[in-house]
Coordinates of C-alpha atoms in Angstrom, one line a residue:
X1 CA -14.2 -6.9 13.0
X2 CA -12.8 -4.7 15.8
X3 CA -12.7 -1.0 16.7
X4 CA -9.2 0.2 16.9
X5 CA -7.4 2.0 15.6
X6 CA -1.1 14.9 4.9
X7 CA 1.2 16.3 4.5
X8 CA 3.5 14.2 1.7
X9 CA 6.7 15.8 0.9
X10 CA 8.3 14.6 -2.2
X11 CA 11.9 15.2 -3.3
X12 CA 10.1 17.4 -5.7
X13 CA 7.0 17.7 -7.8
X14 CA 6.0 14.3 -9.2
X15 CA 5.5 13.9 -13.0
X16 CA 2.4 11.5 -14.0
X17 CA 1.5 9.6 -16.8
X18 CA -2.3 8.7 -17.5
X19 CA -3.4 6.0 -19.5
X20 CA -6.4 6.1 -21.6
X21 CA -10.1 4.7 -20.7
X22 CA -10.2 1.9 -22.9
X23 CA -8.0 0.1 -25.6
X24 CA -10.8 0.4 -28.0
X25 CA -11.8 4.1 -27.2
X26 CA -8.6 6.2 -26.3
X27 CA -10.0 9.3 -26.3
X28 CA -12.8 8.6 -24.2
X29 CA -12.9 10.0 -20.3
X30 CA -12.0 7.1 -17.8
X31 CA -15.3 7.1 -15.3
X32 CA -14.5 7.5 -11.5
X33 CA -13.7 4.3 -10.5
X34 CA -14.7 2.4 -7.2
X35 CA -11.1 1.4 -6.3
X36 CA -7.8 2.6 -6.6
X37 CA -5.0 0.3 -6.2
X38 CA -1.7 2.2 -5.4
X39 CA 1.5 0.1 -6.3
X40 CA 4.9 1.8 -5.2
X41 CA 7.6 0.4 -7.2
X42 CA 11.6 0.3 -7.3
X43 CA 12.9 -2.2 -9.7
X44 CA 10.2 -4.0 -10.6
X45 CA 9.9 -3.9 -14.4
X46 CA 9.7 -8.3 -14.4
X47 CA 7.1 -8.3 -11.9
X48 CA 4.6 -5.8 -12.6
X49 CA 2.9 -6.5 -16.0
X50 CA 2.0 -9.8 -13.9
X51 CA 0.5 -7.9 -11.1
X52 CA -1.3 -5.8 -13.5
X53 CA -3.0 -8.8 -15.2
X54 CA -3.9 -10.4 -12.0
X55 CA -5.3 -7.5 -10.8
X56 CA -7.4 -7.1 -14.2
X57 CA -8.6 -10.7 -13.9
X58 CA -9.7 -10.1 -10.1
X59 CA -11.0 -6.6 -10.8
X60 CA -13.9 -7.9 -13.6
X61 CA -16.9 -6.7 -12.1
X62 CA -14.9 -3.8 -10.1
X63 CA -14.2 0.0 -11.5
X64 CA -10.3 -0.6 -10.8
X65 CA -7.5 1.7 -11.5
X66 CA -3.8 1.4 -11.0
X67 CA -1.4 4.0 -9.6
X68 CA 1.8 3.3 -10.3
X69 CA 4.6 5.5 -8.1
X70 CA 8.1 4.9 -9.3
X71 CA 11.1 6.3 -7.7
X72 CA 13.3 6.5 -10.7
X73 CA 13.9 2.8 -10.7
X74 CA 17.3 1.8 -12.7
X75 CA 15.8 -1.1 -14.3
X76 CA 13.5 1.0 -16.3
X77 CA 10.2 0.2 -14.4
X78 CA 8.8 3.6 -14.9
X79 CA 9.1 3.0 -18.7
X80 CA 7.4 -0.4 -18.6
X81 CA 4.5 1.5 -16.3
X82 CA 4.0 4.2 -19.0
X83 CA 3.9 1.7 -21.6
X84 CA 1.3 -0.3 -19.8
X85 CA -0.6 2.9 -19.0
X86 CA -1.1 3.5 -22.8
X87 CA -2.2 0.0 -23.8
X88 CA -2.5 -2.1 -20.7
X89 CA -5.4 -4.2 -19.5
X90 CA -6.4 -1.6 -16.6
X91 CA -6.7 2.6 -16.7
X92 CA -3.3 3.6 -15.0
X93 CA -1.6 6.5 -13.7
X94 CA 1.9 6.6 -13.5
X95 CA 3.6 9.0 -10.9
X96 CA 7.6 9.4 -11.6
X97 CA 9.5 10.7 -8.8
X98 CA 13.0 11.9 -8.9
X99 CA 14.6 9.2 -6.7
X100 CA 14.1 7.0 -3.6
X101 CA 12.1 8.5 -1.1
X102 CA 10.1 5.7 0.9
X103 CA 7.2 3.3 0.5
X104 CA 5.1 5.4 2.9
X105 CA 5.4 8.7 1.0
X106 CA 5.1 7.0 -2.1
X107 CA 1.7 5.9 -0.5
X108 CA 0.7 9.1 0.2
X109 CA 2.1 10.3 -3.5
X110 CA -0.2 7.5 -4.7
X111 CA -3.3 8.9 -3.1
X112 CA -3.0 12.2 -4.1
X113 CA -3.5 10.9 -7.6
X114 CA -6.3 8.6 -6.8
X115 CA -9.7 8.8 -7.8
X116 CA -11.4 5.7 -6.2
X117 CA -13.6 5.8 -2.9
X118 CA -11.6 3.0 -1.4
X119 CA -7.7 2.3 -2.0
X120 CA -5.9 -0.3 -1.9
X121 CA -2.3 -0.9 -1.2
X122 CA 0.0 -3.4 -2.2
X123 CA 3.5 -4.5 -3.2
X124 CA 4.7 -5.0 -7.2
X125 CA 7.2 -7.9 -6.3
X126 CA 4.0 -10.6 -6.2
X127 CA 4.4 -11.2 -2.7
X128 CA 0.9 -9.8 -2.4
X129 CA -1.9 -12.0 -3.7
X130 CA -3.8 -10.1 -6.3
X131 CA -6.9 -12.6 -5.6
X132 CA -7.2 -11.4 -2.0
X133 CA -8.0 -7.7 -3.2
X134 CA -11.9 -8.5 -3.6
X135 CA -12.1 -9.5 0.2
X136 CA -10.3 -6.4 1.4
X137 CA -12.7 -4.3 -1.0
X138 CA -15.7 -6.7 0.6
X139 CA -15.0 -5.8 3.8
X140 CA -14.9 -1.9 3.5
X141 CA -18.3 -2.5 1.7
X142 CA -19.6 -4.3 4.8
X143 CA -18.6 -1.3 7.2
X144 CA -15.1 -1.5 8.1
X145 CA -12.9 1.6 7.3
X146 CA -9.5 -0.3 7.3
X147 CA -9.2 -3.9 6.1
X148 CA -5.8 -5.3 6.6
X149 CA -4.1 -8.5 4.7
X150 CA -3.1 -10.0 7.9
X151 CA -0.4 -12.5 8.0
X152 CA -0.7 -13.4 11.9
X153 CA -4.5 -14.1 12.2
X154 CA -5.7 -17.8 11.9
X155 CA -4.9 -18.8 8.2
X156 CA -2.4 -16.3 7.6
X157 CA 1.3 -17.3 7.5
X158 CA 4.9 -16.0 6.4
X159 CA 5.6 -19.0 3.9
X160 CA 9.5 -19.7 4.2
X161 CA 10.9 -17.1 5.7
X162 CA 13.9 -18.2 8.2
X163 CA 14.0 -18.1 12.0
X164 CA 15.8 -14.8 12.1
X165 CA 13.5 -12.9 9.7
X166 CA 10.5 -13.9 11.7
X167 CA 12.1 -13.1 14.8
X168 CA 12.7 -9.4 13.6
X169 CA 9.2 -9.3 12.3
X170 CA 7.3 -10.3 15.6
X171 CA 9.8 -8.3 17.5
X172 CA 8.8 -5.0 15.6
X173 CA 5.2 -6.1 15.4
X174 CA 4.9 -6.6 19.0
X175 CA 7.0 -3.2 19.6
X176 CA 4.4 -1.2 17.4
X177 CA 1.6 -3.0 19.1
X178 CA 2.6 -2.4 22.5
X179 CA 4.3 0.9 22.3
X180 CA 0.9 2.1 20.5
X181 CA -1.5 0.3 22.4
X182 CA -2.9 -1.1 18.7
X183 CA -5.2 -4.2 19.0
X184 CA -4.6 -5.2 15.2
X185 CA -2.3 -8.1 15.0
X186 CA -0.8 -7.3 11.8
X187 CA -0.1 -3.5 12.0
X188 CA 2.9 -3.7 9.5
X189 CA 1.4 -5.4 6.9
X190 CA 1.8 -3.5 3.8
X191 CA -1.3 -5.1 2.1
X192 CA -4.1 -3.3 3.2
X193 CA -7.4 -1.2 1.9
X194 CA -8.9 1.8 3.6
X195 CA -11.4 4.6 2.6
X196 CA -9.8 7.1 0.9
X197 CA -10.9 10.2 2.9
X198 CA -8.6 8.1 5.6
X199 CA -5.3 8.3 3.6
X200 CA -5.6 11.8 1.9
X201 CA -6.4 13.5 5.2
X202 CA -3.5 16.0 6.3
X203 CA -0.9 15.3 8.7
X204 CA 0.9 12.2 8.2
X205 CA 4.7 11.9 8.7
X206 CA 5.2 9.3 5.8
X207 CA 8.4 8.0 7.6
X208 CA 10.1 5.0 6.1
X209 CA 8.1 1.9 4.8
X210 CA 5.0 1.3 7.1
X211 CA 2.4 3.8 6.4
X212 CA -0.6 1.3 8.1
X213 CA 0.7 1.7 11.5
X214 CA 0.5 5.5 11.3
X215 CA -2.8 5.2 10.1
X216 CA -3.9 2.8 12.9
X217 CA -2.1 5.0 15.6
X218 CA -4.0 8.2 13.7
X219 CA -7.6 6.7 13.9
X220 CA -7.9 4.4 17.0
X221 CA -11.8 4.0 16.7
X222 CA -11.5 3.0 13.2
X223 CA -13.4 0.0 12.3
X224 CA -10.7 -2.7 11.1
X225 CA -11.1 -6.3 9.8
X226 CA -8.2 -8.4 9.3
X227 CA -8.3 -10.9 6.5
X228 CA -5.8 -14.0 6.5
X229 CA -3.3 -14.4 4.0
X230 CA 0.0 -16.3 3.4
X231 CA 2.6 -14.0 2.6
X232 CA 5.0 -15.4 -0.3
X233 CA 8.4 -14.5 -0.8
X234 CA 8.9 -12.3 -3.6
X235 CA 9.4 -13.5 -7.0
X236 CA 11.1 -10.7 -8.9
X237 CA 13.1 -7.6 -8.1
X238 CA 15.0 -6.7 -5.0
X239 CA 14.3 -6.3 -1.3
X240 CA 13.2 -3.1 -0.3
X241 CA 14.5 -3.7 3.3
X242 CA 17.8 -1.9 4.5
X243 CA 18.8 -0.3 7.6
X244 CA 18.0 3.3 6.9
X245 CA 14.3 2.1 6.9
X246 CA 14.7 0.1 10.0
X247 CA 15.8 3.6 11.7
X248 CA 13.2 5.4 9.9
X249 CA 10.5 2.8 11.3
X250 CA 11.8 3.4 15.2
X251 CA 11.9 7.1 14.3
X252 CA 8.0 7.0 13.3
X253 CA 7.1 4.9 16.0
X254 CA 8.9 7.6 18.5
X255 CA 6.9 10.3 16.7
X256 CA 3.4 8.3 17.3
X257 CA 4.4 7.3 20.7
X258 CA 4.6 11.2 21.9
X259 CA 1.3 11.9 19.7
X260 CA -0.1 9.1 21.6
X261 CA 1.1 10.3 24.8
X262 CA -0.2 13.8 24.5
X263 CA -3.6 12.8 23.1
X264 CA -4.3 10.6 26.4
X265 CA -3.3 13.6 28.5

């Protein structure tokens, strides 16, 4: 473990669907969970049920809720999530947004609906293994403020990525680490756990698809644990990485770099 290091503006007010406390007692109040798992979705109707089943399996013994933030998926992911909220294996809230507004802002929208003391952020496409969630949560229990599922520490990896994708990832990671003075090996991970008060504070830009790098830049004294994992290429759905997202990432880095310079003066 090492020391290093709101304003969410959606396209319009999101609509929420909340599931029952349990399948056996639909009218009972859902108890406050210890863990909220935020899952942004866009065209993930095939993978979402498998992800939630996996979370239910590894979440035994934990009070877990799932927050789905759907950006009006054309494939009906939002409708699938609504049905799962009614009868799925875990308490679930579905936040419906009117269109694609970026992964980072989706996480912030989910955080506004979350009730857990600890929040895990992960993708719906099965590239992030649910079985790693207990280890991320345990790191927080042991004193970390942020725990990161890391591809770039010993034991981690990126699977069968082609060399071009590996190169782009490495360049982006090094750019973020050097430009912002971050010690974390994988600051662009989309799979992490954080104390909720860090995620719900005011001031986040929420640009693009990499919120973790902004969290780390804004909390240089945070206690961070990196847990190794091997990234698995998406098993369903469609890739979210587009040219516009890359530009949003570069814009975010520029904003954070300027903020860091002012902070160090």
